[in-house]
Amino acid sequence: MESLYRKHHILISQVSTEIVRESLYQIDWEKPLVAIRGSRGVGKTTLMRQYISMHYGNNAGEALYCVMDSMYFTNHTLLALGERFHQMGGKHLFLDEVHKYSDWSKEIKELNDLYPDLKITFTGSSLIQILNADADLSRRVLPYSMHGLSFREYMLFYHKIKLPIHSLQDVLTNADAICEEVNRLCHPQKMFEEYLRVGYYPFFDGNDVQYYTRIENIISFIIEQEMVQFCNIDAAYTRKLKAMLLYLADNIPYEVNIAKLSSYLELNKITVLSYLSSLQRAELLHLLYSDNKSVSKMQKPDKIYIHNPNMLCALASSENIGTLRECFVVNQLSTHHIVEYGKTQGDFFVDGRWTFEVGGHDKSFDQIADIPDSFIFADSMEFPVGKKLPLWMAGLIY
């Protein structure tokens, strides 16, 4: 265990706590079992290390941080580690990338049975199914989902501008006051245009090429490693999945023609629908339906979007600003709301209540004029005009 203590000290001492995401304060770290799920690259590891640094310091003792693909676990079990850690007075075990350890669910359950006073917090891929894990953890684990940076968080991370979180209800009813508050601090439009290109992942260092290459590497890892492990995808078909993503990136917002997509990929329709579902679970796509309540397991989606605007920029052969705007709105609102395809009435129908159109500053209300609770999110605006709101305001909700 000495090697784990040494690594703990090195890794925790390296983390900066100058800027901390709101998620850190929203998680109940004191619960016995806490799971933080999310796609690769969104900042789960940094968040966990920051919490340890802020609450326990750098030295291992009451807390121990372990990366689960460490060489240590080639000849040691998690169960043995937990038992020894508890015997030595340890109180909080932090397990990073738990899905890289094959029997994680069984051994975490057993540790929880043996030592109910030992707190265990773990991170894992968005694809790990806690509710369907080998051990029944569903009634024990408090799960959290972590996302990439919202536009609000991007402003803090990259421009040191601190803005409060506003609920969607607040954005829609108090848009004038919120915009006055934001515009006293900055002119948001230029920074919003940057965000659409390079703001979703917390690792942009000023080099666009390297940033997009890293996003491509994340996509490849998710498809080649995580989807093969968790979605029963045959490794021989990972190239097909990448081809599907590239095709969709150049054809979205894609009004789905499964027959055409099946023909392009040389796959049957059932396989294509299964792959689309898996890509959504892996947080590589958003699938929208016109009525979520009646969606069947193998029903084709009505519209498909790449998961976030930065991923779209990395994959698409050319930029389509209209698609980028819609991709942004779907990505931001989907974190806390149910987003459906609006079909003939607006672009999106949210929480069974609000209708939204998305477009440029000259977007009109012609399509949604007679629909109650309808709004426009319009680009290139700093202040609202009636129910036409600046597009960037959709990025203030988390």
Coordinates of C-alpha atoms in Angstrom, one line a residue:
M1 CA 0.0 0.0 0.0
E2 CA 3.0 2.3 0.4
S3 CA 3.1 2.8 -3.4
L4 CA -0.6 3.9 -3.4
Y5 CA 0.0 6.4 -0.5
R6 CA 3.0 7.8 -2.4
K7 CA 1.0 8.2 -5.6
H8 CA -1.9 9.8 -3.7
H9 CA 0.4 12.5 -2.3
I10 CA 1.9 13.2 -5.8
L11 CA -1.4 13.4 -7.6
I12 CA -3.3 15.4 -5.0
S13 CA -0.5 17.9 -4.5
Q14 CA -0.5 18.6 -8.3
V15 CA -4.2 19.6 -8.5
S16 CA -5.2 23.3 -8.4
T17 CA -8.2 24.5 -6.5
E18 CA -8.2 28.0 -7.8
I19 CA -11.3 27.3 -9.9
V20 CA -13.8 24.7 -8.7
R21 CA -16.9 23.6 -10.5
E22 CA -20.3 24.0 -8.9
S23 CA -20.7 20.2 -9.0
L24 CA -18.2 19.9 -6.2
Y25 CA -20.7 21.6 -3.8
Q26 CA -23.7 19.8 -5.1
I27 CA -22.4 16.3 -4.4
D28 CA -23.1 14.8 -0.9
W29 CA -19.7 13.5 -0.3
E30 CA -20.6 12.2 3.2
K31 CA -22.9 9.5 1.9
P32 CA -21.5 5.9 2.3
L33 CA -21.5 5.2 -1.5
V34 CA -21.3 8.0 -4.1
A35 CA -20.9 7.4 -7.9
I36 CA -19.9 10.2 -10.3
R37 CA -20.6 9.1 -13.9
G38 CA -19.7 11.0 -17.0
S39 CA -18.1 10.9 -20.4
R40 CA -14.3 10.8 -20.7
G41 CA -12.7 14.3 -20.6
V42 CA -15.5 16.2 -18.7
G43 CA -13.4 16.6 -15.5
K44 CA -14.4 13.8 -13.1
T45 CA -10.9 13.1 -12.0
T46 CA -10.0 16.8 -11.4
L47 CA -13.2 17.3 -9.4
M48 CA -12.5 14.3 -7.2
R49 CA -8.9 15.4 -6.6
Q50 CA -9.9 18.9 -5.8
Y51 CA -12.4 17.7 -3.1
I52 CA -9.7 15.5 -1.5
S53 CA -7.2 18.4 -1.5
M54 CA -9.7 20.9 0.0
H55 CA -11.1 18.5 2.7
Y56 CA -8.2 16.1 3.5
G57 CA -5.0 17.7 2.2
N58 CA -2.3 16.0 0.2
N59 CA -1.2 13.3 2.7
A60 CA -2.9 9.9 2.6
G61 CA -4.4 8.9 5.9
E62 CA -8.1 9.4 6.5
A63 CA -8.5 9.6 2.7
L64 CA -6.9 7.5 -0.1
Y65 CA -7.2 8.2 -3.9
C66 CA -6.6 5.3 -6.3
V67 CA -6.7 5.0 -10.0
M68 CA -8.2 1.7 -10.8
D69 CA -6.1 0.8 -13.8
S70 CA -3.0 1.1 -11.6
M71 CA -0.5 -1.7 -11.9
Y72 CA -1.1 -2.3 -8.1
F73 CA -4.4 -4.0 -8.9
T74 CA -2.8 -6.6 -11.2
N75 CA -1.9 -8.6 -8.0
H76 CA -4.0 -6.9 -5.3
T77 CA -7.8 -6.8 -5.0
L78 CA -9.9 -3.8 -4.2
L79 CA -11.5 -5.8 -1.3
A80 CA -8.1 -6.4 0.3
L81 CA -7.1 -2.8 -0.1
G82 CA -10.3 -1.6 1.5
E83 CA -9.9 -3.9 4.4
R84 CA -6.3 -2.9 5.1
F85 CA -7.2 0.8 4.6
H86 CA -10.0 0.5 7.2
Q87 CA -7.7 -1.3 9.6
M88 CA -5.3 1.6 9.4
G89 CA -7.9 4.2 10.3
G90 CA -8.9 5.2 6.8
K91 CA -12.3 6.8 6.5
H92 CA -12.8 7.7 2.8
L93 CA -11.7 5.7 -0.2
F94 CA -11.8 7.5 -3.6
L95 CA -11.7 5.2 -6.6
D96 CA -11.1 6.8 -10.0
E97 CA -12.3 5.1 -13.3
V98 CA -13.8 2.1 -11.3
H99 CA -15.0 0.5 -14.6
K100 CA -11.4 -0.4 -15.4
Y101 CA -11.5 -3.0 -12.5
S102 CA -13.5 -6.0 -13.5
D103 CA -15.2 -6.9 -10.2
W104 CA -15.8 -3.4 -8.9
S105 CA -19.5 -3.7 -8.1
K106 CA -19.2 -7.0 -6.1
E107 CA -16.2 -5.8 -4.1
I108 CA -17.6 -2.4 -3.3
K109 CA -20.8 -4.0 -2.1
E110 CA -18.8 -6.4 0.1
L111 CA -16.8 -3.5 1.6
N112 CA -20.0 -1.6 2.3
D113 CA -21.4 -4.7 4.0
L114 CA -18.3 -5.3 6.1
Y115 CA -17.4 -1.6 6.9
P116 CA -20.6 0.6 6.8
D117 CA -18.6 3.5 8.3
L118 CA -16.2 3.5 5.4
K119 CA -17.2 6.1 2.7
I120 CA -16.5 5.1 -0.9
T121 CA -16.7 7.6 -3.7
F122 CA -16.0 6.4 -7.3
T123 CA -16.0 7.7 -10.8
G124 CA -16.9 5.8 -13.9
S125 CA -17.8 5.9 -17.5
S126 CA -21.3 7.3 -18.5
L127 CA -21.9 3.7 -19.8
I128 CA -21.6 1.9 -16.5
Q129 CA -24.9 0.7 -15.4
I130 CA -25.0 0.9 -11.6
L131 CA -28.6 -0.3 -11.4
N132 CA -27.7 -3.4 -13.4
A133 CA -24.3 -4.1 -12.0
D134 CA -23.3 -7.6 -10.8
A135 CA -24.0 -6.6 -7.2
D136 CA -27.3 -4.9 -6.3
L137 CA -26.0 -1.4 -5.6
S138 CA -29.2 0.4 -6.8
R139 CA -30.5 1.1 -3.3
R140 CA -27.1 2.0 -1.8
V141 CA -25.4 4.3 -4.3
L142 CA -26.1 8.0 -4.6
P143 CA -25.4 8.6 -8.3
Y144 CA -24.4 11.9 -10.0
S145 CA -23.9 12.7 -13.6
M146 CA -21.2 15.1 -14.7
H147 CA -21.2 17.1 -17.9
G148 CA -18.8 19.2 -19.8
L149 CA -18.6 22.9 -19.2
S150 CA -21.7 25.0 -19.6
F151 CA -21.3 28.4 -21.2
R152 CA -21.5 29.9 -17.7
E153 CA -18.7 27.6 -16.4
Y154 CA -16.6 28.4 -19.5
M155 CA -16.8 32.1 -18.6
L156 CA -15.4 31.3 -15.2
F157 CA -12.7 28.8 -16.3
Y158 CA -11.3 30.8 -19.2
H159 CA -12.3 34.4 -18.6
K160 CA -12.5 34.6 -14.7
I161 CA -16.1 35.9 -15.0
K162 CA -18.3 34.5 -12.3
L163 CA -22.0 34.2 -13.2
P164 CA -24.8 32.6 -11.0
I165 CA -26.7 29.6 -12.2
H166 CA -30.2 30.5 -13.5
S167 CA -33.0 27.9 -13.9
L168 CA -34.6 27.7 -17.3
Q169 CA -37.8 29.2 -15.7
D170 CA -35.7 32.1 -14.5
V171 CA -34.1 32.6 -17.9
L172 CA -37.5 32.8 -19.6
T173 CA -39.2 35.1 -17.1
N174 CA -36.3 37.4 -16.0
A175 CA -34.3 37.6 -19.2
D176 CA -33.9 41.4 -19.1
A177 CA -32.5 41.5 -15.6
I178 CA -30.1 38.6 -16.2
C179 CA -28.8 40.2 -19.4
E180 CA -28.2 43.5 -17.7
E181 CA -26.3 41.6 -15.0
V182 CA -24.1 39.8 -17.6
N183 CA -23.5 42.8 -19.8
R184 CA -22.3 44.9 -16.8
L185 CA -19.5 42.3 -16.5
C186 CA -18.7 41.6 -20.2
H187 CA -19.8 41.5 -23.8
P188 CA -20.8 37.8 -23.9
Q189 CA -21.3 37.3 -27.7
K190 CA -17.6 37.1 -28.6
M191 CA -16.9 34.6 -25.8
F192 CA -20.0 32.6 -26.7
E193 CA -18.7 32.2 -30.3
E194 CA -15.4 30.9 -28.7
Y195 CA -17.4 28.5 -26.5
L196 CA -19.1 26.9 -29.4
R197 CA -15.7 26.0 -30.9
V198 CA -13.5 25.3 -27.9
G199 CA -15.4 25.7 -24.6
Y200 CA -17.1 22.5 -23.7
Y201 CA -14.2 20.4 -22.4
P202 CA -12.0 21.9 -19.6
F203 CA -8.7 21.3 -21.4
F204 CA -8.4 23.9 -24.1
D205 CA -4.9 25.4 -24.0
G206 CA -5.1 27.9 -26.9
N207 CA -4.3 25.3 -29.7
D208 CA -7.4 24.4 -31.7
V209 CA -5.7 21.6 -33.6
Q210 CA -4.5 19.8 -30.4
Y211 CA -7.9 20.4 -28.8
Y212 CA -9.8 18.8 -31.6
T213 CA -7.2 15.9 -31.8
R214 CA -7.8 15.2 -28.1
I215 CA -11.6 15.2 -28.7
E216 CA -11.1 12.7 -31.6
N217 CA -8.9 10.6 -29.2
I218 CA -11.7 10.6 -26.6
I219 CA -14.2 9.5 -29.2
S220 CA -12.0 6.7 -30.4
F221 CA -11.4 5.5 -26.8
I222 CA -15.1 5.5 -26.0
I223 CA -16.0 3.5 -29.1
E224 CA -13.0 1.1 -29.2
Q225 CA -12.8 0.5 -25.5
E226 CA -15.9 1.4 -23.5
M227 CA -18.6 0.6 -26.0
V228 CA -16.9 -2.8 -26.7
Q229 CA -16.9 -3.5 -23.0
F230 CA -20.3 -2.2 -22.0
C231 CA -22.5 -2.3 -25.1
N232 CA -21.6 -5.7 -26.5
I233 CA -20.2 -4.0 -29.6
D234 CA -18.1 -6.4 -31.7
A235 CA -14.6 -4.8 -32.0
A236 CA -14.7 -5.5 -35.7
Y237 CA -17.6 -3.0 -36.1
T238 CA -16.0 -0.1 -34.3
R239 CA -15.0 1.4 -37.7
K240 CA -18.7 1.3 -38.7
L241 CA -19.5 3.3 -35.5
K242 CA -16.9 5.9 -36.4
A243 CA -18.2 6.1 -39.9
M244 CA -21.7 6.6 -38.6
L245 CA -20.6 9.5 -36.4
L246 CA -18.7 11.2 -39.3
Y247 CA -21.7 10.8 -41.6
L248 CA -24.0 12.3 -39.0
A249 CA -21.7 15.2 -38.3
D250 CA -21.9 16.2 -41.9
N251 CA -25.6 15.6 -42.2
I252 CA -27.2 16.9 -39.0
P253 CA -29.5 18.0 -37.8
Y254 CA -30.3 14.7 -39.3
E255 CA -34.0 13.9 -40.0
V256 CA -33.6 10.2 -39.8
N257 CA -33.9 7.9 -42.7
I258 CA -32.9 4.6 -41.3
A259 CA -33.0 2.8 -44.7
K260 CA -30.6 5.4 -46.1
L261 CA -28.3 5.2 -43.1
S262 CA -28.4 1.4 -43.2
S263 CA -27.5 1.4 -46.9
Y264 CA -24.6 3.8 -46.3
L265 CA -23.1 1.7 -43.5
E266 CA -24.0 -1.7 -45.0
L267 CA -25.8 -2.7 -41.8
N268 CA -29.3 -3.9 -41.2
K269 CA -31.8 -1.5 -39.7
I270 CA -32.1 -3.2 -36.3
T271 CA -28.3 -3.0 -35.9
V272 CA -28.3 0.7 -36.9
L273 CA -31.0 1.5 -34.3
S274 CA -29.1 -0.5 -31.6
Y275 CA -25.8 1.4 -32.5
L276 CA -27.6 4.8 -32.3
S277 CA -29.0 3.9 -28.9
S278 CA -25.5 2.9 -27.7
L279 CA -23.9 6.1 -29.1
Q280 CA -26.4 8.1 -27.1
R281 CA -25.7 6.2 -23.9
A282 CA -22.0 6.9 -24.5
E283 CA -22.8 10.6 -24.8
L284 CA -21.7 10.9 -28.4
L285 CA -25.1 11.6 -29.8
H286 CA -28.5 13.1 -28.7
L287 CA -31.5 11.3 -30.1
L288 CA -34.7 13.4 -30.2
Y289 CA -38.2 12.0 -30.4
S290 CA -41.4 13.9 -31.0
D291 CA -43.1 12.1 -28.1
N292 CA -40.8 10.6 -25.5
K293 CA -43.6 8.9 -23.6
S294 CA -44.5 6.6 -26.4
V295 CA -40.9 5.8 -27.6
S296 CA -40.4 2.0 -28.0
K297 CA -37.0 0.3 -27.7
M298 CA -36.4 0.0 -31.4
Q299 CA -38.2 3.1 -32.6
K300 CA -36.2 5.4 -34.9
P301 CA -35.5 8.9 -33.5
D302 CA -37.0 11.9 -35.3
K303 CA -33.8 13.9 -35.2
I304 CA -30.1 13.2 -34.3
Y305 CA -27.5 15.7 -33.0
I306 CA -23.8 15.2 -32.2
H307 CA -23.5 15.4 -28.4
N308 CA -21.9 18.9 -28.1
P309 CA -20.9 21.7 -30.3
N310 CA -17.1 21.2 -29.8
M311 CA -17.4 17.5 -30.8
L312 CA -19.4 18.6 -33.9
C313 CA -16.6 21.1 -34.8
A314 CA -14.0 18.3 -34.4
L315 CA -15.9 15.8 -36.6
A316 CA -17.7 17.9 -39.3
S317 CA -15.8 18.6 -42.6
S318 CA -17.3 22.1 -42.7
E319 CA -19.0 24.4 -40.2
N320 CA -22.8 24.9 -40.3
I321 CA -23.7 27.7 -37.9
G322 CA -27.4 26.7 -37.8
T323 CA -26.6 23.2 -36.8
L324 CA -24.0 24.4 -34.2
R325 CA -26.7 26.6 -32.6
E326 CA -29.2 23.8 -32.3
C327 CA -26.6 21.4 -31.1
F328 CA -25.7 23.8 -28.3
V329 CA -29.3 24.2 -27.2
V330 CA -30.0 20.5 -27.1
N331 CA -26.7 19.8 -25.2
Q332 CA -27.3 22.5 -22.6
L333 CA -31.0 21.9 -21.9
S334 CA -30.7 18.1 -21.9
T335 CA -28.6 18.2 -18.7
H336 CA -31.7 19.0 -16.6
H337 CA -34.7 18.9 -18.9
I338 CA -36.6 16.6 -21.3
V339 CA -36.0 17.8 -24.8
E340 CA -38.3 16.6 -27.6
Y341 CA -38.3 17.3 -31.3
G342 CA -40.8 20.0 -32.1
K343 CA -41.7 18.6 -35.5
T344 CA -44.2 21.1 -37.0
Q345 CA -44.3 23.3 -34.0
G346 CA -40.9 24.8 -33.3
D347 CA -37.5 23.2 -33.2
F348 CA -37.8 21.8 -29.6
F349 CA -40.5 21.0 -27.1
V350 CA -39.1 21.1 -23.5
D351 CA -40.6 19.4 -20.4
G352 CA -43.9 19.1 -22.2
R353 CA -44.4 22.9 -21.7
W354 CA -42.1 25.2 -23.6
T355 CA -41.6 25.5 -27.4
F356 CA -38.3 26.9 -28.7
E357 CA -37.1 28.1 -32.1
V358 CA -33.4 28.5 -32.6
G359 CA -31.8 30.8 -35.2
G360 CA -30.0 34.0 -36.0
H361 CA -30.9 37.5 -34.7
D362 CA -33.4 38.0 -37.5
K363 CA -35.4 34.8 -36.7
S364 CA -39.1 35.5 -36.7
F365 CA -42.0 34.1 -34.7
D366 CA -43.9 33.0 -37.9
Q367 CA -43.7 29.3 -37.1
I368 CA -44.7 29.6 -33.4
A369 CA -46.7 32.8 -33.3
D370 CA -49.9 31.1 -31.9
I371 CA -48.2 28.7 -29.5
P372 CA -48.4 29.5 -25.8
D373 CA -45.1 29.4 -23.8
S374 CA -43.1 29.8 -27.1
F375 CA -39.7 31.5 -27.3
I376 CA -36.8 32.1 -29.7
F377 CA -33.2 31.6 -28.8
A378 CA -31.4 33.9 -31.2
D379 CA -27.7 34.3 -32.0
S380 CA -25.8 37.6 -32.1
M381 CA -27.9 39.3 -29.4
E382 CA -26.8 40.7 -26.1
F383 CA -30.3 41.7 -24.8
P384 CA -33.7 40.1 -25.2
V385 CA -36.4 41.6 -27.4
G386 CA -39.7 40.4 -25.9
K387 CA -39.7 36.6 -26.0
K388 CA -36.7 36.5 -28.4
L389 CA -33.8 35.7 -26.1
P390 CA -30.0 35.7 -26.6
L391 CA -28.9 32.2 -27.5
W392 CA -26.1 32.2 -25.0
M393 CA -28.7 32.4 -22.2
A394 CA -29.4 28.7 -22.7
G395 CA -25.9 28.1 -21.3
L396 CA -26.6 29.6 -17.8
I397 CA -28.7 26.7 -16.4
Y398 CA -25.9 24.7 -14.8

